[in-house]
PDB file of C-alpha atoms in Angstrom:
ATOM      1  CA  MET Y   1     167.523  78.193 161.388  1.00  0.00           C
ATOM      2  CA  LEU Y   2     167.120  77.689 165.114  1.00  0.00           C
ATOM      3  CA  PRO Y   3     166.375  74.057 166.148  1.00  0.00           C
ATOM      4  CA  TRP Y   4     163.024  74.958 167.688  1.00  0.00           C
ATOM      5  CA  ARG Y   5     161.902  76.596 164.442  1.00  0.00           C
ATOM      6  CA  ARG Y   6     162.897  73.507 162.491  1.00  0.00           C
ATOM      7  CA  LEU Y   7     160.754  71.491 164.876  1.00  0.00           C
ATOM      8  CA  LEU Y   8     157.680  73.709 164.547  1.00  0.00           C
ATOM      9  CA  ARG Y   9     157.176  73.212 160.810  1.00  0.00           C
ATOM     10  CA  PRO Y  10     156.692  69.425 160.813  1.00  0.00           C
ATOM     11  CA  LEU Y  11     154.570  69.678 163.949  1.00  0.00           C
ATOM     12  CA  ALA Y  12     152.381  72.224 162.175  1.00  0.00           C
ATOM     13  CA  VAL Y  13     152.130  69.940 159.155  1.00  0.00           C
ATOM     14  CA  LEU Y  14     150.968  67.041 161.332  1.00  0.00           C
ATOM     15  CA  THR Y  15     148.396  69.242 163.063  1.00  0.00           C
ATOM     16  CA  LEU Y  16     147.059  70.671 159.803  1.00  0.00           C
ATOM     17  CA  THR Y  17     146.861  67.202 158.266  1.00  0.00           C
ATOM     18  CA  ALA Y  18     144.780  65.921 161.157  1.00  0.00           C
ATOM     19  CA  ALA Y  19     142.535  68.982 161.019  1.00  0.00           C
ATOM     20  CA  ALA Y  20     141.987  68.642 157.286  1.00  0.00           C
ATOM     21  CA  LEU Y  21     141.036  65.011 157.563  1.00  0.00           C
ATOM     22  CA  VAL Y  22     138.622  65.533 160.432  1.00  0.00           C
ATOM     23  CA  ALA Y  23     137.275  68.967 159.535  1.00  0.00           C
ATOM     24  CA  PRO Y  24     134.441  68.207 157.059  1.00  0.00           C
ATOM     25  CA  THR Y  25     131.931  67.576 159.881  1.00  0.00           C
ATOM     26  CA  GLY Y  26     131.797  65.907 163.226  1.00  0.00           C
ATOM     27  CA  ALA Y  27     128.429  64.499 162.232  1.00  0.00           C
ATOM     28  CA  ALA Y  28     129.916  62.667 159.262  1.00  0.00           C
ATOM     29  CA  GLN Y  29     131.878  60.468 161.635  1.00  0.00           C
ATOM     30  CA  ALA Y  30     128.680  59.100 163.123  1.00  0.00           C
ATOM     31  CA  ALA Y  31     126.923  58.935 159.785  1.00  0.00           C
ATOM     32  CA  SER Y  32     127.073  56.122 157.271  1.00  0.00           C
ATOM     33  CA  ALA Y  33     127.285  56.347 153.526  1.00  0.00           C
ATOM     34  CA  PRO Y  34     123.847  56.533 151.883  1.00  0.00           C
ATOM     35  CA  SER Y  35     122.459  53.141 150.931  1.00  0.00           C
ATOM     36  CA  SER Y  36     122.148  54.305 147.334  1.00  0.00           C
ATOM     37  CA  GLY Y  37     125.822  55.168 147.271  1.00  0.00           C
ATOM     38  CA  TRP Y  38     128.706  53.307 148.816  1.00  0.00           C
ATOM     39  CA  ASN Y  39     128.491  50.736 151.610  1.00  0.00           C
ATOM     40  CA  ASN Y  40     125.378  49.474 149.866  1.00  0.00           C
ATOM     41  CA  TRP Y  41     125.346  45.854 151.015  1.00  0.00           C
ATOM     42  CA  SER Y  42     122.809  44.853 148.392  1.00  0.00           C
ATOM     43  CA  CYS Y  43     125.076  45.974 145.551  1.00  0.00           C
ATOM     44  CA  LYS Y  44     126.062  43.212 143.135  1.00  0.00           C
ATOM     45  CA  PRO Y  45     129.135  43.694 140.925  1.00  0.00           C
ATOM     46  CA  SER Y  46     128.486  43.851 137.199  1.00  0.00           C
ATOM     47  CA  ALA Y  47     130.211  41.918 134.433  1.00  0.00           C
ATOM     48  CA  ALA Y  48     132.030  45.138 133.517  1.00  0.00           C
ATOM     49  CA  HIS Y  49     133.246  45.664 137.092  1.00  0.00           C
ATOM     50  CA  PRO Y  50     133.235  42.213 138.709  1.00  0.00           C
ATOM     51  CA  ARG Y  51     135.189  43.106 141.842  1.00  0.00           C
ATOM     52  CA  PRO Y  52     134.014  45.313 144.713  1.00  0.00           C
ATOM     53  CA  VAL Y  53     136.325  48.126 145.809  1.00  0.00           C
ATOM     54  CA  VAL Y  54     137.339  48.533 149.454  1.00  0.00           C
ATOM     55  CA  LEU Y  55     138.492  52.019 150.485  1.00  0.00           C
ATOM     56  CA  VAL Y  56     140.939  52.264 153.395  1.00  0.00           C
ATOM     57  CA  HIS Y  57     141.286  55.667 155.074  1.00  0.00           C
ATOM     58  CA  GLY Y  58     144.476  57.206 156.406  1.00  0.00           C
ATOM     59  CA  THR Y  59     145.718  58.211 159.857  1.00  0.00           C
ATOM     60  CA  PHE Y  60     143.189  60.388 161.738  1.00  0.00           C
ATOM     61  CA  GLY Y  61     140.642  59.585 158.994  1.00  0.00           C
ATOM     62  CA  ASN Y  62     137.385  57.671 158.934  1.00  0.00           C
ATOM     63  CA  SER Y  63     135.215  55.674 156.571  1.00  0.00           C
ATOM     64  CA  VAL Y  64     133.113  58.651 155.465  1.00  0.00           C
ATOM     65  CA  ASP Y  65     135.087  61.902 155.495  1.00  0.00           C
ATOM     66  CA  ASN Y  66     138.106  60.422 153.722  1.00  0.00           C
ATOM     67  CA  TRP Y  67     135.954  59.263 150.795  1.00  0.00           C
ATOM     68  CA  LEU Y  68     133.325  61.941 150.226  1.00  0.00           C
ATOM     69  CA  GLY Y  69     134.826  62.525 146.789  1.00  0.00           C
ATOM     70  CA  LEU Y  70     136.328  59.252 145.573  1.00  0.00           C
ATOM     71  CA  ALA Y  71     133.548  56.910 146.706  1.00  0.00           C
ATOM     72  CA  PRO Y  72     130.789  58.649 144.685  1.00  0.00           C
ATOM     73  CA  TYR Y  73     133.250  58.963 141.773  1.00  0.00           C
ATOM     74  CA  LEU Y  74     133.586  55.164 141.692  1.00  0.00           C
ATOM     75  CA  VAL Y  75     129.912  54.419 142.369  1.00  0.00           C
ATOM     76  CA  HIS Y  76     128.931  56.694 139.469  1.00  0.00           C
ATOM     77  CA  ARG Y  77     131.145  54.557 137.244  1.00  0.00           C
ATOM     78  CA  GLY Y  78     129.403  51.341 138.208  1.00  0.00           C
ATOM     79  CA  TYR Y  79     131.513  49.952 141.047  1.00  0.00           C
ATOM     80  CA  CYS Y  80     130.289  48.434 144.310  1.00  0.00           C
ATOM     81  CA  VAL Y  81     132.229  50.445 146.879  1.00  0.00           C
ATOM     82  CA  TYR Y  82     132.793  49.872 150.598  1.00  0.00           C
ATOM     83  CA  SER Y  83     134.767  51.632 153.331  1.00  0.00           C
ATOM     84  CA  LEU Y  84     135.640  50.733 156.894  1.00  0.00           C
ATOM     85  CA  ASP Y  85     136.778  52.349 160.131  1.00  0.00           C
ATOM     86  CA  TYR Y  86     139.863  50.802 161.698  1.00  0.00           C
ATOM     87  CA  GLY Y  87     142.644  51.497 164.156  1.00  0.00           C
ATOM     88  CA  GLN Y  88     140.451  52.908 166.934  1.00  0.00           C
ATOM     89  CA  LEU Y  89     141.947  53.542 170.363  1.00  0.00           C
ATOM     90  CA  PRO Y  90     139.944  53.249 173.612  1.00  0.00           C
ATOM     91  CA  GLY Y  91     138.776  56.629 174.803  1.00  0.00           C
ATOM     92  CA  VAL Y  92     139.800  58.402 171.585  1.00  0.00           C
ATOM     93  CA  PRO Y  93     136.675  59.365 169.605  1.00  0.00           C
ATOM     94  CA  PHE Y  94     136.649  60.632 166.023  1.00  0.00           C
ATOM     95  CA  PHE Y  95     140.326  59.842 165.308  1.00  0.00           C
ATOM     96  CA  ASN Y  96     140.966  56.467 163.650  1.00  0.00           C
ATOM     97  CA  GLY Y  97     144.043  54.811 162.215  1.00  0.00           C
ATOM     98  CA  LEU Y  98     145.988  55.203 165.466  1.00  0.00           C
ATOM     99  CA  GLY Y  99     146.029  51.610 166.713  1.00  0.00           C
ATOM    100  CA  PRO Y 100     148.785  49.052 166.044  1.00  0.00           C
ATOM    101  CA  LEU Y 101     148.974  48.415 162.319  1.00  0.00           C
ATOM    102  CA  ASP Y 102     149.020  44.632 162.611  1.00  0.00           C
ATOM    103  CA  LYS Y 103     145.723  44.824 164.517  1.00  0.00           C
ATOM    104  CA  SER Y 104     144.338  47.224 161.915  1.00  0.00           C
ATOM    105  CA  ALA Y 105     145.264  44.739 159.204  1.00  0.00           C
ATOM    106  CA  GLY Y 106     143.225  42.158 161.091  1.00  0.00           C
ATOM    107  CA  GLN Y 107     140.229  44.485 160.999  1.00  0.00           C
ATOM    108  CA  LEU Y 108     140.697  44.856 157.252  1.00  0.00           C
ATOM    109  CA  ASP Y 109     140.794  41.078 156.933  1.00  0.00           C
ATOM    110  CA  VAL Y 110     137.401  40.752 158.633  1.00  0.00           C
ATOM    111  CA  PHE Y 111     135.921  43.557 156.552  1.00  0.00           C
ATOM    112  CA  VAL Y 112     137.103  42.145 153.224  1.00  0.00           C
ATOM    113  CA  ASP Y 113     135.537  38.794 154.111  1.00  0.00           C
ATOM    114  CA  LYS Y 114     132.267  40.593 154.833  1.00  0.00           C
ATOM    115  CA  VAL Y 115     132.383  42.394 151.478  1.00  0.00           C
ATOM    116  CA  LEU Y 116     133.160  39.223 149.538  1.00  0.00           C
ATOM    117  CA  ALA Y 117     130.346  37.343 151.278  1.00  0.00           C
ATOM    118  CA  ALA Y 118     127.834  40.108 150.550  1.00  0.00           C
ATOM    119  CA  THR Y 119     128.790  40.544 146.903  1.00  0.00           C
ATOM    120  CA  GLY Y 120     129.525  36.920 146.067  1.00  0.00           C
ATOM    121  CA  SER Y 121     132.864  37.943 144.578  1.00  0.00           C
ATOM    122  CA  ALA Y 122     136.029  35.886 144.758  1.00  0.00           C
ATOM    123  CA  LYS Y 123     138.335  38.898 145.025  1.00  0.00           C
ATOM    124  CA  THR Y 124     138.261  42.596 145.772  1.00  0.00           C
ATOM    125  CA  ASP Y 125     140.361  45.609 144.848  1.00  0.00           C
ATOM    126  CA  ILE Y 126     141.672  47.976 147.521  1.00  0.00           C
ATOM    127  CA  ILE Y 127     142.337  51.711 147.287  1.00  0.00           C
ATOM    128  CA  GLY Y 128     143.990  53.292 150.299  1.00  0.00           C
ATOM    129  CA  HIS Y 129     145.160  56.767 151.215  1.00  0.00           C
ATOM    130  CA  SER Y 130     148.354  57.320 153.221  1.00  0.00           C
ATOM    131  CA  GLN Y 131     148.482  54.674 155.979  1.00  0.00           C
ATOM    132  CA  GLY Y 132     145.519  53.086 154.200  1.00  0.00           C
ATOM    133  CA  GLY Y 133     147.671  52.441 151.144  1.00  0.00           C
ATOM    134  CA  MET Y 134     150.483  50.865 153.146  1.00  0.00           C
ATOM    135  CA  MET Y 135     148.772  48.934 155.956  1.00  0.00           C
ATOM    136  CA  PRO Y 136     146.918  46.557 153.575  1.00  0.00           C
ATOM    137  CA  ARG Y 137     150.297  45.188 152.500  1.00  0.00           C
ATOM    138  CA  TYR Y 138     150.546  43.552 155.942  1.00  0.00           C
ATOM    139  CA  TYR Y 139     147.171  41.939 155.298  1.00  0.00           C
ATOM    140  CA  LEU Y 140     148.376  40.711 151.904  1.00  0.00           C
ATOM    141  CA  LYS Y 141     151.694  39.431 153.192  1.00  0.00           C
ATOM    142  CA  PHE Y 142     150.892  37.922 156.574  1.00  0.00           C
ATOM    143  CA  LEU Y 143     147.118  37.379 156.851  1.00  0.00           C
ATOM    144  CA  GLY Y 144     146.317  35.584 153.622  1.00  0.00           C
ATOM    145  CA  GLY Y 145     144.948  38.639 151.852  1.00  0.00           C
ATOM    146  CA  ALA Y 146     146.792  37.917 148.611  1.00  0.00           C
ATOM    147  CA  GLU Y 147     144.252  35.183 147.840  1.00  0.00           C
ATOM    148  CA  LYS Y 148     141.383  37.681 148.153  1.00  0.00           C
ATOM    149  CA  VAL Y 149     142.810  40.832 146.542  1.00  0.00           C
ATOM    150  CA  ASN Y 150     143.401  41.497 142.867  1.00  0.00           C
ATOM    151  CA  ALA Y 151     144.925  44.985 143.078  1.00  0.00           C
ATOM    152  CA  LEU Y 152     146.151  47.446 145.706  1.00  0.00           C
ATOM    153  CA  VAL Y 153     146.217  51.130 144.792  1.00  0.00           C
ATOM    154  CA  GLY Y 154     147.981  53.485 147.183  1.00  0.00           C
ATOM    155  CA  LEU Y 155     147.409  57.252 147.150  1.00  0.00           C
ATOM    156  CA  ALA Y 156     150.482  58.781 148.812  1.00  0.00           C
ATOM    157  CA  PRO Y 157     151.151  55.623 150.871  1.00  0.00           C
ATOM    158  CA  ASP Y 158     154.023  55.537 153.348  1.00  0.00           C
ATOM    159  CA  ASN Y 159     155.239  52.157 152.128  1.00  0.00           C
ATOM    160  CA  HIS Y 160     158.699  52.594 153.610  1.00  0.00           C
ATOM    161  CA  GLY Y 161     157.714  54.815 156.486  1.00  0.00           C
ATOM    162  CA  THR Y 162     158.184  58.544 156.805  1.00  0.00           C
ATOM    163  CA  THR Y 163     160.626  60.959 158.394  1.00  0.00           C
ATOM    164  CA  LEU Y 164     157.865  63.612 158.526  1.00  0.00           C
ATOM    165  CA  LEU Y 165     160.156  66.314 157.122  1.00  0.00           C
ATOM    166  CA  GLY Y 166     162.917  65.159 159.468  1.00  0.00           C
ATOM    167  CA  PHE Y 167     160.815  65.458 162.624  1.00  0.00           C
ATOM    168  CA  THR Y 168     161.155  61.766 163.481  1.00  0.00           C
ATOM    169  CA  LYS Y 169     164.939  62.107 163.428  1.00  0.00           C
ATOM    170  CA  LEU Y 170     164.658  64.598 166.280  1.00  0.00           C
ATOM    171  CA  LEU Y 171     162.756  62.237 168.575  1.00  0.00           C
ATOM    172  CA  PRO Y 172     165.906  60.765 170.213  1.00  0.00           C
ATOM    173  CA  TYR Y 173     166.738  64.272 171.436  1.00  0.00           C
ATOM    174  CA  PHE Y 174     163.514  64.403 173.468  1.00  0.00           C
ATOM    175  CA  PRO Y 175     163.773  61.835 176.278  1.00  0.00           C
ATOM    176  CA  GLY Y 176     160.695  59.669 176.506  1.00  0.00           C
ATOM    177  CA  ALA Y 177     159.129  60.968 173.271  1.00  0.00           C
ATOM    178  CA  GLU Y 178     159.528  57.732 171.355  1.00  0.00           C
ATOM    179  CA  ASP Y 179     158.106  55.653 174.198  1.00  0.00           C
ATOM    180  CA  LEU Y 180     155.192  58.062 174.561  1.00  0.00           C
ATOM    181  CA  ILE Y 181     154.293  57.839 170.865  1.00  0.00           C
ATOM    182  CA  SER Y 182     154.618  54.051 170.861  1.00  0.00           C
ATOM    183  CA  THR Y 183     152.393  53.721 173.914  1.00  0.00           C
ATOM    184  CA  ALA Y 184     149.808  56.422 173.209  1.00  0.00           C
ATOM    185  CA  THR Y 185     149.550  56.134 169.413  1.00  0.00           C
ATOM    186  CA  PRO Y 186     151.186  52.913 168.212  1.00  0.00           C
ATOM    187  CA  GLY Y 187     149.768  53.446 164.739  1.00  0.00           C
ATOM    188  CA  LEU Y 188     151.940  56.541 164.378  1.00  0.00           C
ATOM    189  CA  ALA Y 189     155.014  54.801 165.758  1.00  0.00           C
ATOM    190  CA  ASP Y 190     154.590  51.971 163.253  1.00  0.00           C
ATOM    191  CA  GLN Y 191     154.785  54.479 160.398  1.00  0.00           C
ATOM    192  CA  ILE Y 192     158.133  55.958 161.339  1.00  0.00           C
ATOM    193  CA  ALA Y 193     160.854  55.053 158.867  1.00  0.00           C
ATOM    194  CA  GLY Y 194     162.940  52.214 160.297  1.00  0.00           C
ATOM    195  CA  SER Y 195     160.339  51.106 162.860  1.00  0.00           C
ATOM    196  CA  ALA Y 196     160.081  47.432 163.755  1.00  0.00           C
ATOM    197  CA  PHE Y 197     156.804  47.270 161.849  1.00  0.00           C
ATOM    198  CA  GLN Y 198     158.361  48.761 158.716  1.00  0.00           C
ATOM    199  CA  GLN Y 199     161.300  46.370 158.909  1.00  0.00           C
ATOM    200  CA  LYS Y 200     158.994  43.360 159.182  1.00  0.00           C
ATOM    201  CA  LEU Y 201     156.679  44.588 156.434  1.00  0.00           C
ATOM    202  CA  ASN Y 202     159.449  45.150 153.904  1.00  0.00           C
ATOM    203  CA  ALA Y 203     161.760  42.275 154.776  1.00  0.00           C
ATOM    204  CA  GLY Y 204     162.098  39.814 151.930  1.00  0.00           C
ATOM    205  CA  GLY Y 205     160.562  42.126 149.353  1.00  0.00           C
ATOM    206  CA  ASP Y 206     157.833  44.725 149.046  1.00  0.00           C
ATOM    207  CA  THR Y 207     155.273  42.657 147.164  1.00  0.00           C
ATOM    208  CA  VAL Y 208     153.604  39.267 147.155  1.00  0.00           C
ATOM    209  CA  PRO Y 209     152.763  37.165 144.093  1.00  0.00           C
ATOM    210  CA  GLY Y 210     149.367  37.482 142.483  1.00  0.00           C
ATOM    211  CA  VAL Y 211     148.596  41.078 143.451  1.00  0.00           C
ATOM    212  CA  LYS Y 212     148.912  44.117 141.170  1.00  0.00           C
ATOM    213  CA  TYR Y 213     150.297  47.215 142.871  1.00  0.00           C
ATOM    214  CA  THR Y 214     149.886  50.860 141.883  1.00  0.00           C
ATOM    215  CA  VAL Y 215     151.427  53.734 143.834  1.00  0.00           C
ATOM    216  CA  ILE Y 216     150.391  57.308 143.061  1.00  0.00           C
ATOM    217  CA  ALA Y 217     152.666  59.786 144.843  1.00  0.00           C
ATOM    218  CA  THR Y 218     152.944  63.565 144.796  1.00  0.00           C
ATOM    219  CA  GLN Y 219     156.202  65.458 144.855  1.00  0.00           C
ATOM    220  CA  TYR Y 220     154.533  68.011 147.143  1.00  0.00           C
ATOM    221  CA  ASP Y 221     153.897  65.460 149.890  1.00  0.00           C
ATOM    222  CA  GLU Y 222     154.758  67.017 153.226  1.00  0.00           C
ATOM    223  CA  VAL Y 223     153.714  64.030 155.341  1.00  0.00           C
ATOM    224  CA  VAL Y 224     155.263  61.056 153.554  1.00  0.00           C
ATOM    225  CA  THR Y 225     158.845  62.205 153.242  1.00  0.00           C
ATOM    226  CA  PRO Y 226     160.816  61.719 151.164  1.00  0.00           C
ATOM    227  CA  TYR Y 227     157.879  61.253 148.787  1.00  0.00           C
ATOM    228  CA  ARG Y 228     159.652  58.494 146.862  1.00  0.00           C
ATOM    229  CA  SER Y 229     159.541  56.339 149.988  1.00  0.00           C
ATOM    230  CA  ALA Y 230     156.012  55.600 148.798  1.00  0.00           C
ATOM    231  CA  PHE Y 231     157.347  53.612 145.852  1.00  0.00           C
ATOM    232  CA  LEU Y 232     157.445  49.820 145.787  1.00  0.00           C
ATOM    233  CA  ASN Y 233     159.936  47.455 144.211  1.00  0.00           C
ATOM    234  CA  GLY Y 234     158.924  44.162 142.654  1.00  0.00           C
ATOM    235  CA  PRO Y 235     156.903  42.583 139.878  1.00  0.00           C
ATOM    236  CA  ASN Y 236     153.423  43.856 138.999  1.00  0.00           C
ATOM    237  CA  VAL Y 237     154.271  47.312 140.368  1.00  0.00           C
ATOM    238  CA  ARG Y 238     153.501  50.670 138.765  1.00  0.00           C
ATOM    239  CA  ASN Y 239     154.916  53.729 140.530  1.00  0.00           C
ATOM    240  CA  VAL Y 240     153.504  57.049 139.361  1.00  0.00           C
ATOM    241  CA  VAL Y 241     154.317  60.644 140.289  1.00  0.00           C
ATOM    242  CA  LEU Y 242     151.174  62.750 140.034  1.00  0.00           C
ATOM    243  CA  GLN Y 243     153.049  65.644 138.445  1.00  0.00           C
ATOM    244  CA  ASP Y 244     154.258  63.368 135.630  1.00  0.00           C
ATOM    245  CA  LEU Y 245     150.585  62.971 134.712  1.00  0.00           C
ATOM    246  CA  CYS Y 246     149.788  66.675 135.061  1.00  0.00           C
ATOM    247  CA  VAL Y 247     152.556  69.154 135.799  1.00  0.00           C
ATOM    248  CA  LEU Y 248     149.949  71.684 136.925  1.00  0.00           C
ATOM    249  CA  ASP Y 249     148.692  69.435 139.730  1.00  0.00           C
ATOM    250  CA  LEU Y 250     149.809  70.924 143.048  1.00  0.00           C
ATOM    251  CA  SER Y 251     148.054  68.434 145.327  1.00  0.00           C
ATOM    252  CA  GLU Y 252     149.894  67.568 148.517  1.00  0.00           C
ATOM    253  CA  HIS Y 253     149.359  64.663 150.892  1.00  0.00           C
ATOM    254  CA  VAL Y 254     145.788  65.343 151.963  1.00  0.00           C
ATOM    255  CA  ALA Y 255     144.396  66.621 148.664  1.00  0.00           C
ATOM    256  CA  ILE Y 256     145.580  63.622 146.636  1.00  0.00           C
ATOM    257  CA  GLY Y 257     143.082  61.477 148.499  1.00  0.00           C
ATOM    258  CA  LEU Y 258     140.278  63.929 149.211  1.00  0.00           C
ATOM    259  CA  THR Y 259     139.857  66.026 146.059  1.00  0.00           C
ATOM    260  CA  ASP Y 260     142.265  65.079 143.268  1.00  0.00           C
ATOM    261  CA  ARG Y 261     140.338  63.755 140.267  1.00  0.00           C
ATOM    262  CA  ILE Y 262     143.568  63.256 138.318  1.00  0.00           C
ATOM    263  CA  ALA Y 263     144.781  60.802 140.959  1.00  0.00           C
ATOM    264  CA  TRP Y 264     141.341  59.190 141.003  1.00  0.00           C
ATOM    265  CA  HIS Y 265     141.412  58.756 137.219  1.00  0.00           C
ATOM    266  CA  GLU Y 266     144.753  56.969 137.434  1.00  0.00           C
ATOM    267  CA  ALA Y 267     143.384  54.787 140.243  1.00  0.00           C
ATOM    268  CA  LEU Y 268     140.436  53.959 138.000  1.00  0.00           C
ATOM    269  CA  ASN Y 269     142.886  52.846 135.309  1.00  0.00           C
ATOM    270  CA  ALA Y 270     144.500  50.520 137.836  1.00  0.00           C
ATOM    271  CA  LEU Y 271     141.135  48.931 138.608  1.00  0.00           C
ATOM    272  CA  ASP Y 272     140.383  48.278 134.930  1.00  0.00           C
ATOM    273  CA  PRO Y 273     143.641  48.344 132.951  1.00  0.00           C
ATOM    274  CA  ALA Y 274     142.000  46.724 129.914  1.00  0.00           C
ATOM    275  CA  HIS Y 275     139.948  49.901 129.424  1.00  0.00           C
ATOM    276  CA  ALA Y 276     142.471  52.421 130.749  1.00  0.00           C
ATOM    277  CA  GLU Y 277     142.487  55.912 129.282  1.00  0.00           C
ATOM    278  CA  ARG Y 278     145.513  58.159 129.473  1.00  0.00           C
ATOM    279  CA  THR Y 279     145.513  60.383 132.550  1.00  0.00           C
ATOM    280  CA  THR Y 280     146.251  64.039 131.810  1.00  0.00           C
ATOM    281  CA  CYS Y 281     145.379  67.454 133.247  1.00  0.00           C
ATOM    282  CA  ALA Y 282     142.097  67.165 131.344  1.00  0.00           C
ATOM    283  CA  SER Y 283     141.160  64.144 133.448  1.00  0.00           C
ATOM    284  CA  VAL Y 284     139.931  66.577 136.096  1.00  0.00           C
ATOM    285  CA  PHE Y 285     136.841  66.978 133.910  1.00  0.00           C
ATOM    286  CA  ASP Y 286     136.142  63.251 133.460  1.00  0.00           C
TER     287      ASP Y 286
END
C-alpha cells in the first residue's frame, strides 16, 4: 500500500471520531442537563448509592453530548450524576478535551470538590470515556484525588497512549508536525504513546492505593491502538474486553461510550460490586 494511502485511513478515523462526538447537535453544547436528570445540584445520594458519579468526556467531547445515553441510564437507577467540560482552548468553540492534560486534571479536581460539597459525600466515583478514562489518573496520582475517589471506570481509555493505527509513528517524517500538534492541541500530543505526559503518568506504576480501577476495552477500537494499551497493571484492577462479555458486540471507540448498554451494565457493576449482575448480550435490555 502506498504511504499516502496508509496515512489517509488514520486521518479519516480521527476526523470521523470528532464528527461523531460533536454531531448530535450544536445546541447541546450550550445546553445543560435537565435539572430533573443529571447535574442536579440538589440531588442527595441514597443509602443504596451513597456516592455521586462524575462523568468525564473524551477528546472533542463535551459534558452533554458524550453522556446523552449513559447519564440518564445511571439517573434512572438512582445515582446522583454530574458531568463537566474541561480542556478548552482559547478561540476554539465546541471542541473540548484539547488542552494540556495536567491542566484538565486540575479542572476535574475543582469539579469533584464542587460535587462533594453539594452532595455531602466523602467520595465520588468517576466514569470516563477515552481521554476521560485516562486523564483522571493524573488527578488521582498527583493532585490528591485518591482521597476523594472510590472507583475509576474507563470506557476505552488510552491509559498508555495511542499510536492511532500507526499514524503517530509517521509524525517524525513530517517536519514540524509534532511541534504543531504540541502547540496547537497539547491535549492530543499528551495522548501519543511515549509522550512526556504518558511517561510521567505511568512511571512507578499505573495505580494508586485505595482506588478501584475498571477498564472496559473493545477489540474494535480504531482510536486507542493497540486496544490493550487501555489495560492497567496493579492491585484493585479489573480489565475487561467488551467482546468477552458479548461476542456479538461490535462497538468501536465512539459507540462504547455513547450507545453501548453492555458496557454501561459492566460499568454499573463496578460502581456497586456487592450487587453486581453478570453482564451478557442480554444486558442490552436491562
